[in-house]
Coordinates of N, CA and C in Angstrom, one line a residue:
Chain A
X1 N 78.2 78.5 97.4 CA 79.2 79.6 97.8 C 79.8 79.3 99.1
X2 N 81.2 79.2 99.1 CA 81.8 79.0 100.4 C 82.0 80.3 101.2
X3 N 82.4 80.2 102.4 CA 82.5 81.3 103.3 C 83.6 82.2 102.7
X4 N 84.7 81.6 102.2 CA 85.8 82.4 101.6 C 85.4 83.2 100.4
X5 N 84.5 82.6 99.5 CA 84.0 83.4 98.4 C 83.1 84.5 98.9
X6 N 82.3 84.2 99.9 CA 81.4 85.3 100.4 C 82.3 86.4 101.0
X7 N 83.4 86.1 101.6 CA 84.2 87.2 102.2 C 84.8 88.0 101.1
X8 N 85.2 87.4 100.0 CA 85.7 88.1 98.8 C 84.7 89.0 98.3
X9 N 83.4 88.5 98.2 CA 82.3 89.4 97.7 C 82.0 90.5 98.6
X10 N 82.1 90.3 99.9 CA 81.9 91.4 100.9 C 83.0 92.4 100.8
X11 N 84.3 92.0 100.5 CA 85.4 92.9 100.3 C 85.1 93.7 99.0
X12 N 84.6 93.1 98.0 CA 84.3 93.8 96.7 C 83.2 94.8 97.0
X13 N 82.2 94.5 97.8 CA 81.2 95.4 98.1 C 81.8 96.6 98.8
X14 N 82.7 96.4 99.7 CA 83.4 97.5 100.4 C 84.1 98.4 99.4
X15 N 84.8 97.8 98.4 CA 85.4 98.7 97.4 C 84.4 99.5 96.6
X16 N 83.3 98.8 96.3 CA 82.2 99.5 95.6 C 81.7 100.7 96.4
X17 N 81.4 100.5 97.7 CA 80.9 101.6 98.5 C 82.0 102.7 98.6
X18 N 83.3 102.3 98.7 CA 84.3 103.3 98.8 C 84.3 104.1 97.5
X19 N 84.1 103.5 96.4 CA 84.1 104.2 95.1 C 82.9 105.2 95.1
X20 N 81.8 104.8 95.5 CA 80.6 105.7 95.6 C 80.9 106.9 96.4
X21 N 81.4 106.7 97.6 CA 81.7 107.8 98.6 C 82.8 108.7 98.0
X22 N 83.8 108.1 97.4 CA 84.9 108.9 96.8 C 84.4 109.8 95.7
X23 N 83.4 109.3 94.9 CA 82.8 110.1 93.8 C 82.1 111.3 94.4
X24 N 81.4 111.1 95.4 CA 80.7 112.2 96.1 C 81.8 113.2 96.6
X25 N 82.8 112.7 97.2 CA 83.9 113.5 97.7 C 84.6 114.3 96.6
X26 N 84.7 113.6 95.4 CA 85.4 114.2 94.3 C 84.6 115.5 93.8
X27 N 83.3 115.3 93.7 CA 82.4 116.4 93.3 C 82.5 117.5 94.3
X28 N 82.5 117.2 95.6 CA 82.6 118.2 96.6 C 83.9 119.0 96.6
X29 N 85.0 118.3 96.3 CA 86.3 119.0 96.4 C 86.6 119.7 95.0
X30 N 86.4 118.9 93.9 CA 86.9 119.4 92.6 C 85.9 120.4 92.0
X31 N 84.6 120.2 92.2 CA 83.6 121.1 91.6 C 83.0 122.0 92.7
X32 N 83.5 121.9 93.9 CA 83.0 122.8 95.0 C 81.5 122.7 95.2
X33 N 81.0 121.5 95.1 CA 79.5 121.3 95.3 C 79.4 120.8 96.7
X34 N 78.9 121.6 97.6 CA 78.7 121.2 99.0 C 77.5 120.3 99.1
X35 N 77.6 119.2 99.8 CA 76.4 118.3 99.9 C 75.4 118.9 100.9
X36 N 74.1 118.7 100.5 CA 73.0 119.2 101.4 C 72.7 118.2 102.5
X37 N 71.9 118.5 103.5 CA 71.7 117.5 104.6 C 71.2 116.1 104.1
X38 N 70.3 116.1 103.1 CA 69.8 114.8 102.6 C 70.9 114.0 101.9
X39 N 71.8 114.8 101.1 CA 72.9 114.2 100.4 C 73.8 113.6 101.5
X40 N 74.1 114.3 102.5 CA 75.0 113.8 103.6 C 74.4 112.6 104.2
X41 N 73.1 112.6 104.4 CA 72.4 111.4 105.1 C 72.5 110.2 104.2
X42 N 72.5 110.4 102.8 CA 72.7 109.2 101.9 C 74.1 108.7 102.1
X43 N 75.1 109.6 102.2 CA 76.5 109.1 102.4 C 76.6 108.4 103.8
X44 N 75.9 108.9 104.8 CA 75.8 108.2 106.1 C 75.3 106.8 105.9
X45 N 74.2 106.7 105.1 CA 73.6 105.3 104.9 C 74.6 104.4 104.1
X46 N 75.4 105.0 103.2 CA 76.4 104.2 102.5 C 77.4 103.7 103.5
X47 N 77.8 104.5 104.4 CA 78.8 104.1 105.4 C 78.1 103.1 106.3
X48 N 76.9 103.2 106.7 CA 76.2 102.2 107.5 C 76.1 100.9 106.8
X49 N 76.0 100.9 105.5 CA 76.0 99.7 104.7 C 77.3 98.9 104.8
X50 N 78.3 99.6 105.2 CA 79.7 98.9 105.2 C 79.9 98.1 106.5
X51 N 79.1 98.4 107.5 CA 79.4 97.7 108.8 C 79.2 96.2 108.7
X52 N 78.1 95.8 108.0 CA 77.8 94.4 107.9 C 79.0 93.6 107.2
X53 N 79.4 94.1 106.0 CA 80.6 93.4 105.4 C 81.8 93.4 106.2
X54 N 82.1 94.4 107.0 CA 83.3 94.4 107.9 C 83.1 93.2 108.9
X55 N 81.9 93.1 109.5 CA 81.7 92.0 110.4 C 81.8 90.7 109.7
X56 N 81.3 90.6 108.5 CA 81.4 89.3 107.8 C 82.9 88.9 107.5
X57 N 83.7 89.9 107.2 CA 85.1 89.7 106.9 C 85.8 89.2 108.2
X58 N 85.5 89.8 109.3 CA 86.2 89.5 110.6 C 85.7 88.2 111.2
X59 N 84.4 88.1 111.3 CA 83.8 87.0 112.1 C 83.3 85.8 111.2
X60 N 83.3 86.0 109.9 CA 82.7 85.1 109.0 C 81.3 85.5 108.6
X61 N 80.8 85.0 107.5 CA 79.4 85.4 107.1 C 78.4 84.9 108.0
X62 N 77.5 85.8 108.4 CA 76.3 85.4 109.3 C 75.1 86.2 108.8
X63 N 73.9 85.5 108.9 CA 72.7 86.2 108.5 C 72.5 87.6 109.2
X64 N 72.9 87.7 110.5 CA 72.7 88.9 111.2 C 73.5 90.1 110.6
X65 N 74.7 89.8 110.1 CA 75.5 90.8 109.5 C 74.8 91.3 108.2
X66 N 74.3 90.4 107.4 CA 73.6 90.8 106.2 C 72.3 91.6 106.6
X67 N 71.6 91.2 107.6 CA 70.4 91.9 108.0 C 70.7 93.3 108.4
X68 N 71.9 93.6 109.0 CA 72.3 94.9 109.4 C 72.4 95.8 108.1
X69 N 73.1 95.1 107.1 CA 73.2 95.8 105.8 C 71.9 96.1 105.1
X70 N 71.0 95.1 105.2 CA 69.7 95.3 104.6 C 68.9 96.5 105.2
X71 N 69.0 96.6 106.6 CA 68.4 97.7 107.3 C 69.0 99.0 106.8
X72 N 70.3 99.1 106.7 CA 71.0 100.3 106.3 C 70.5 100.7 104.8
X73 N 70.4 99.6 104.0 CA 70.0 99.9 102.6 C 68.6 100.4 102.5
X74 N 67.7 99.9 103.3 CA 66.3 100.3 103.3 C 66.2 101.8 103.8
X75 N 67.0 102.1 104.8 CA 67.0 103.5 105.3 C 67.6 104.4 104.2
X76 N 68.7 104.0 103.6 CA 69.3 104.8 102.5 C 68.4 105.0 101.3
X77 N 67.7 103.9 101.0 CA 66.7 104.0 99.9 C 65.6 105.0 100.2
X78 N 65.1 105.0 101.4 CA 64.0 105.9 101.8 C 64.5 107.4 101.7
X79 N 65.7 107.6 102.2 CA 66.3 109.0 102.1 C 66.5 109.4 100.7
X80 N 67.1 108.6 99.9 CA 67.3 108.9 98.5 C 66.0 109.1 97.7
X81 N 65.0 108.3 98.0 CA 63.7 108.4 97.3 C 63.1 109.7 97.7
X82 N 63.2 110.1 98.9 CA 62.6 111.4 99.3 C 63.3 112.6 98.5
X83 N 64.6 112.5 98.3 CA 65.2 113.6 97.5 C 64.9 113.5 96.0
X84 N 64.7 112.3 95.5 CA 64.2 112.2 94.1 C 62.9 112.8 94.0
X85 N 62.0 112.6 95.0 CA 60.6 113.1 94.9 C 60.6 114.7 95.0
X86 N 61.6 115.2 95.8 CA 61.7 116.7 95.9 C 62.0 117.3 94.6
X87 N 62.7 116.6 93.7 CA 63.2 117.2 92.4 C 62.5 116.5 91.2
X88 N 61.4 115.9 91.4 CA 60.9 115.1 90.3 C 60.0 115.9 89.3
X89 N 59.6 117.1 89.8 CA 58.7 117.8 88.9 C 59.4 118.3 87.7
X90 N 58.7 118.3 86.5 CA 59.3 118.8 85.3 C 59.8 120.2 85.4
X91 N 61.0 120.5 84.9 CA 61.6 121.8 85.0 C 62.5 122.0 86.2
X92 N 62.4 121.1 87.1 CA 63.3 121.2 88.3 C 64.7 120.9 87.9
X93 N 65.7 121.8 88.2 CA 67.0 121.5 87.7 C 67.7 120.5 88.6
X94 N 67.2 120.1 89.7 CA 67.8 119.1 90.6 C 68.9 119.7 91.4
X95 N 69.5 118.9 92.2 CA 70.6 119.5 93.1 C 71.9 118.9 92.7
X96 N 72.8 119.8 92.4 CA 74.2 119.3 92.0 C 74.3 118.9 90.6
X97 N 75.5 118.4 90.2 CA 75.7 118.0 88.8 C 75.2 116.6 88.6
X98 N 74.7 116.4 87.4 CA 74.2 115.1 87.0 C 75.4 114.2 86.6
X99 N 75.4 113.0 86.9 CA 76.5 112.0 86.5 C 75.9 111.0 85.6
X100 N 76.3 111.0 84.3 CA 75.7 110.2 83.3 C 74.2 110.3 83.3
X101 N 73.8 111.6 83.4 CA 72.3 111.9 83.2 C 71.5 111.8 84.5
X102 N 72.1 111.3 85.6 CA 71.3 111.2 86.8 C 72.1 111.9 87.9
X103 N 71.3 112.5 88.8 CA 71.9 113.1 90.0 C 72.4 112.1 91.0
X104 N 73.2 112.6 92.0 CA 73.8 111.6 93.0 C 72.7 110.9 93.7
X105 N 71.6 111.6 94.1 CA 70.5 111.0 94.8 C 69.8 109.9 94.0
X106 N 69.7 110.2 92.7 CA 69.0 109.2 91.9 C 69.9 107.9 91.8
X107 N 71.2 108.1 91.6 CA 72.1 107.0 91.6 C 72.1 106.3 93.0
X108 N 72.0 107.1 94.0 CA 71.9 106.5 95.4 C 70.7 105.6 95.5
X109 N 69.5 106.1 95.0 CA 68.3 105.2 95.1 C 68.5 103.9 94.4
X110 N 69.1 104.0 93.2 CA 69.3 102.8 92.4 C 70.3 101.8 93.1
X111 N 71.4 102.4 93.7 CA 72.4 101.6 94.3 C 71.8 100.9 95.6
X112 N 71.1 101.7 96.4 CA 70.5 101.1 97.6 C 69.5 100.0 97.2
X113 N 68.7 100.2 96.1 CA 67.8 99.1 95.7 C 68.5 97.9 95.2
X114 N 69.6 98.2 94.5 CA 70.4 97.0 94.0 C 71.1 96.3 95.2
X115 N 71.5 97.1 96.2 CA 72.1 96.4 97.4 C 71.1 95.5 98.0
X116 N 69.9 95.9 98.2 CA 68.9 95.1 98.8 C 68.7 93.8 98.0
X117 N 68.6 93.9 96.7 CA 68.5 92.7 95.9 C 69.7 91.8 96.0
X118 N 70.9 92.4 95.9 CA 72.1 91.6 95.9 C 72.3 90.9 97.2
X119 N 72.0 91.6 98.3 CA 72.2 91.0 99.7 C 71.2 89.8 99.8
X120 N 70.0 90.0 99.3 CA 69.0 88.9 99.3 C 69.5 87.7 98.5
X121 N 70.1 88.0 97.4 CA 70.6 86.9 96.5 C 71.8 86.2 97.2
X122 N 72.7 86.9 97.8 CA 73.9 86.3 98.4 C 73.4 85.4 99.6
X123 N 72.3 85.9 100.3 CA 71.9 85.1 101.5 C 71.2 83.8 101.1
X124 N 70.9 83.6 99.8 CA 70.3 82.4 99.3 C 71.3 81.2 99.4
X125 N 72.6 81.6 99.4 CA 73.6 80.5 99.4 C 74.0 80.2 100.8
X126 N 73.4 79.2 101.4 CA 73.5 78.9 102.8 C 74.8 78.2 103.2
X127 N 75.6 77.7 102.2 CA 76.8 77.0 102.6 C 77.8 77.9 103.2
X128 N 77.7 79.2 102.9 CA 78.6 80.1 103.5 C 78.5 80.2 105.0
X129 N 77.3 79.8 105.5 CA 77.0 79.9 107.0 C 77.4 78.7 107.7
X130 N 77.7 77.6 107.0 CA 77.9 76.3 107.7 C 79.2 76.2 108.4
X131 N 80.2 76.7 107.9 CA 81.5 76.6 108.6 C 82.0 78.0 109.0
X132 N 82.2 78.1 110.3 CA 82.7 79.4 110.9 C 84.2 79.5 110.6
X133 N 84.6 80.6 109.9 CA 86.0 80.7 109.6 C 86.6 82.0 110.3
X134 N 85.9 82.3 111.4 CA 86.4 83.5 112.1 C 87.8 83.4 112.6
X135 N 88.3 82.2 112.9 CA 89.6 82.1 113.4 C 90.7 82.3 112.3
X136 N 90.3 82.1 111.0 CA 91.2 82.3 109.9 C 91.5 83.8 109.7
X137 N 92.7 84.1 109.2 CA 93.0 85.5 108.9 C 92.4 85.9 107.6
X138 N 91.7 87.0 107.5 CA 91.2 87.5 106.2 C 92.3 87.8 105.2
X139 N 92.0 87.6 103.9 CA 93.0 88.0 102.9 C 93.3 89.5 102.9
X140 N 94.5 89.8 102.5 CA 95.0 91.2 102.5 C 94.0 92.1 101.7
X141 N 93.5 91.5 100.6 CA 92.5 92.3 99.7 C 91.4 92.8 100.6
X142 N 90.9 91.9 101.5 CA 89.7 92.3 102.3 C 90.1 93.2 103.4
X143 N 91.3 93.0 104.0 CA 91.8 93.9 105.1 C 92.0 95.3 104.6
X144 N 92.5 95.4 103.3 CA 92.7 96.7 102.7 C 91.4 97.4 102.5
X145 N 90.4 96.7 102.1 CA 89.0 97.2 101.9 C 88.5 97.8 103.2
X146 N 88.7 97.1 104.3 CA 88.1 97.5 105.5 C 88.8 98.8 106.0
X147 N 90.1 98.9 105.9 CA 90.8 100.1 106.3 C 90.5 101.3 105.4
X148 N 90.3 101.0 104.1 CA 89.9 102.0 103.1 C 88.6 102.7 103.5
X149 N 87.6 101.8 103.9 CA 86.3 102.3 104.3 C 86.4 103.1 105.6
X150 N 87.3 102.7 106.5 CA 87.4 103.4 107.8 C 88.0 104.8 107.6
X151 N 89.0 104.8 106.7 CA 89.7 106.1 106.4 C 88.7 107.1 105.7
X152 N 87.9 106.5 104.7 CA 86.9 107.4 104.0 C 85.8 107.9 105.0
X153 N 85.4 107.0 105.9 CA 84.4 107.5 106.9 C 84.9 108.6 107.8
X154 N 86.2 108.4 108.2 CA 86.8 109.5 109.0 C 86.9 110.8 108.3
X155 N 87.3 110.7 107.0 CA 87.4 111.9 106.1 C 86.0 112.5 106.0
X156 N 85.0 111.7 105.8 CA 83.6 112.3 105.7 C 83.2 113.0 107.0
X157 N 83.5 112.4 108.1 CA 83.2 113.0 109.4 C 83.9 114.4 109.5
X158 N 85.2 114.4 109.1 CA 85.9 115.7 109.2 C 85.4 116.7 108.2
X159 N 85.1 116.3 107.0 CA 84.6 117.2 106.0 C 83.2 117.8 106.4
X160 N 82.4 116.9 106.9 CA 81.1 117.4 107.3 C 81.2 118.4 108.5
X161 N 82.1 118.1 109.4 CA 82.3 119.1 110.5 C 82.8 120.4 110.0
X162 N 83.7 120.4 109.0 CA 84.2 121.6 108.4 C 83.0 122.4 107.7
X163 N 82.1 121.6 107.0 CA 81.1 122.2 106.3 C 80.0 122.8 107.2
X164 N 79.6 122.1 108.2 CA 78.4 122.5 109.0 C 78.8 123.2 110.3
X165 N 80.0 122.9 110.8 CA 80.4 123.5 112.0 C 79.6 122.9 113.2
X166 N 79.3 123.7 114.2 CA 78.6 123.2 115.4 C 77.1 123.3 115.2
X167 N 76.6 123.9 114.1 CA 75.1 124.0 113.9 C 74.6 122.9 113.0
X168 N 73.3 122.9 112.9 CA 72.6 122.0 111.9 C 73.0 122.5 110.5
X169 N 73.3 121.5 109.6 CA 73.7 121.9 108.2 C 72.5 122.7 107.5
X170 N 72.8 123.8 106.8 CA 71.8 124.5 106.1 C 71.3 123.7 104.9
X171 N 70.0 124.0 104.5 CA 69.5 123.2 103.4 C 70.2 123.3 102.1
X172 N 70.7 124.5 101.8 CA 71.5 124.8 100.6 C 72.9 125.4 101.0
X173 N 73.8 124.5 101.5 CA 75.1 125.1 102.0 C 75.9 125.7 100.8
X174 N 76.6 126.8 101.1 CA 77.4 127.5 100.1 C 78.8 127.7 100.6
X175 N 79.1 127.4 101.8 CA 80.5 127.6 102.3 C 80.7 126.6 103.4
X176 N 82.0 126.4 103.7 CA 82.5 125.7 104.9 C 82.4 126.6 106.1
X177 N 81.5 126.3 107.0 CA 81.3 127.1 108.2 C 82.5 127.3 109.0
X178 N 83.4 126.2 109.1 CA 84.5 126.2 109.9 C 85.8 126.8 109.3
X179 N 85.7 127.2 108.0 CA 86.8 127.7 107.3 C 86.5 129.2 107.1
X180 N 87.4 130.0 107.6 CA 87.2 131.5 107.5 C 87.3 131.9 106.0
X181 N 86.4 132.8 105.6 CA 86.4 133.2 104.2 C 85.5 132.3 103.3
X182 N 84.9 131.2 103.8 CA 84.1 130.4 103.1 C 84.8 129.5 102.1
X183 N 84.2 128.5 101.6 CA 84.8 127.5 100.6 C 86.2 127.1 101.0
Chain B
X1 N 76.7 119.5 111.7 CA 77.1 118.9 113.0 C 76.4 117.5 113.2
X2 N 75.1 117.5 112.9 CA 74.4 116.3 113.2 C 74.9 115.1 112.3
X3 N 75.2 115.4 111.0 CA 75.7 114.3 110.2 C 77.1 113.9 110.5
X4 N 77.9 114.9 111.0 CA 79.3 114.6 111.4 C 79.2 113.7 112.6
X5 N 78.3 113.8 113.5 CA 78.1 112.9 114.7 C 77.7 111.5 114.2
X6 N 76.8 111.5 113.2 CA 76.4 110.2 112.6 C 77.6 109.4 112.0
X7 N 78.4 110.2 111.2 CA 79.6 109.6 110.6 C 80.5 109.0 111.7
X8 N 80.7 109.8 112.7 CA 81.6 109.4 113.8 C 81.1 108.2 114.5
X9 N 79.7 108.1 114.7 CA 79.2 106.9 115.4 C 79.3 105.7 114.5
X10 N 79.1 105.8 113.2 CA 79.3 104.7 112.3 C 80.8 104.3 112.2
X11 N 81.7 105.3 112.3 CA 83.1 105.1 112.3 C 83.5 104.2 113.6
X12 N 82.9 104.6 114.7 CA 83.1 103.8 115.9 C 82.5 102.4 115.8
X13 N 81.4 102.3 115.1 CA 80.8 100.9 114.9 C 81.7 100.1 114.0
X14 N 82.3 100.7 113.0 CA 83.3 100.0 112.1 C 84.5 99.6 112.9
X15 N 85.1 100.5 113.7 CA 86.3 100.1 114.4 C 85.9 99.0 115.4
X16 N 84.7 99.1 116.0 CA 84.4 98.0 117.0 C 84.2 96.7 116.2
X17 N 83.6 96.8 115.0 CA 83.4 95.6 114.2 C 84.8 94.9 113.8
X18 N 85.8 95.8 113.6 CA 87.1 95.3 113.1 C 88.0 94.9 114.3
X19 N 87.9 95.7 115.4 CA 88.9 95.5 116.4 C 88.3 95.1 117.8
X20 N 87.0 95.3 117.9 CA 86.4 95.1 119.2 C 85.4 93.9 119.3
X21 N 84.6 93.9 120.3 CA 83.5 92.8 120.4 C 82.4 93.1 119.5
X22 N 81.8 92.0 119.0 CA 80.7 92.1 118.0 C 79.5 92.8 118.6
X23 N 79.2 92.5 119.9 CA 78.0 93.1 120.5 C 78.1 94.6 120.5
X24 N 79.3 95.1 120.8 CA 79.5 96.6 120.8 C 79.3 97.2 119.4
X25 N 79.8 96.5 118.4 CA 79.6 97.0 117.0 C 78.1 97.0 116.7
X26 N 77.4 96.0 117.0 CA 76.0 95.9 116.7 C 75.2 97.0 117.5
X27 N 75.6 97.2 118.7 CA 74.9 98.2 119.5 C 75.1 99.6 119.0
X28 N 76.4 99.9 118.6 CA 76.7 101.2 118.1 C 76.0 101.4 116.7
X29 N 75.9 100.3 115.9 CA 75.3 100.4 114.6 C 73.8 100.7 114.9
X30 N 73.1 100.0 115.8 CA 71.7 100.2 116.0 C 71.4 101.7 116.5
X31 N 72.2 102.2 117.4 CA 72.1 103.5 117.9 C 72.2 104.5 116.8
X32 N 73.3 104.4 116.0 CA 73.6 105.3 114.9 C 72.5 105.2 113.8
X33 N 72.0 104.0 113.5 CA 70.9 103.9 112.5 C 69.6 104.6 113.0
X34 N 69.3 104.4 114.2 CA 68.1 105.0 114.8 C 68.2 106.6 114.8
X35 N 69.4 107.1 115.1 CA 69.6 108.5 115.0 C 69.6 109.0 113.6
X36 N 70.1 108.2 112.7 CA 70.0 108.6 111.2 C 68.5 108.8 110.8
X37 N 67.7 107.8 111.2 CA 66.3 108.0 110.9 C 65.7 109.2 111.5
X38 N 66.0 109.4 112.8 CA 65.5 110.6 113.5 C 66.0 111.9 112.8
X39 N 67.3 111.9 112.4 CA 67.8 113.1 111.7 C 67.1 113.3 110.3
X40 N 66.8 112.2 109.7 CA 66.1 112.3 108.4 C 64.7 113.0 108.6
X41 N 64.0 112.6 109.6 CA 62.7 113.2 109.9 C 62.8 114.7 110.3
X42 N 64.0 115.0 110.9 CA 64.2 116.4 111.2 C 64.4 117.3 110.0
X43 N 65.0 116.7 109.0 CA 65.3 117.5 107.7 C 64.2 117.3 106.7
X44 N 63.4 116.3 106.7 CA 62.4 116.0 105.7 C 61.2 116.8 106.0
X45 N 61.2 118.1 106.0 CA 60.1 118.9 106.4 C 59.4 119.6 105.3
X46 N 60.0 119.7 104.1 CA 59.4 120.3 102.9 C 58.2 119.5 102.4
X47 N 57.1 120.2 102.1 CA 56.0 119.4 101.6 C 56.2 119.0 100.2
X48 N 55.9 117.7 99.9 CA 56.1 117.2 98.5 C 54.9 117.6 97.7
X49 N 55.1 118.3 96.6 CA 53.9 118.7 95.8 C 53.6 117.6 94.8
X50 N 53.2 116.5 95.4 CA 52.8 115.4 94.6 C 51.5 114.8 95.0
X51 N 50.9 114.1 94.2 CA 49.7 113.3 94.6 C 49.8 111.9 94.0
X52 N 49.4 111.0 94.9 CA 49.5 109.6 94.4 C 48.2 108.9 94.4

């Protein structure tokens, strides 16, 4: 795998993360399902997962960048697993709407576990680390992925501030604290 | 509020990764990830009714 191929894969990963975050946003806006603190923390971990690929796209693939993503994926997996355990008992309705039979946190656990495996697989291909291509301009496809993630992260920060206001987010949020009249 | 701060810190890490020095991006990332773990422990207080 060349560095250029690795950069394209990193850009694809950013598009995948953007899709996961947009799906959460879609449920929040269209179905009026406000994310709980653990749900928000999983979104934070998805955002954290994106920093490594952005560094790879700008500076070229390096093991340290992948290690950052691995750490973020491990943290995200731990948070998602905690929420799965909270709702694992028979008869528990879970939190929020199920997507293809699984709740967002269950999908999050699967995606974080898959991310750990995929990053490890990509790191097996050492040719990507041999030639530094930081001086080259990244392709437009990758640049667009980076800016998409930056915009989605800013939108999540704003939406979370509207939801929680200046206090700690409640365990079962029912309204946007910063919007008068709720929701 | 706590998660909004975390999103903002990671946003800053992303902007540093894309526009600024690599060391600043890595530092912001490390601080934000440590705070994420701390915030997780702050919220993960319910007892799990499970036995392993």
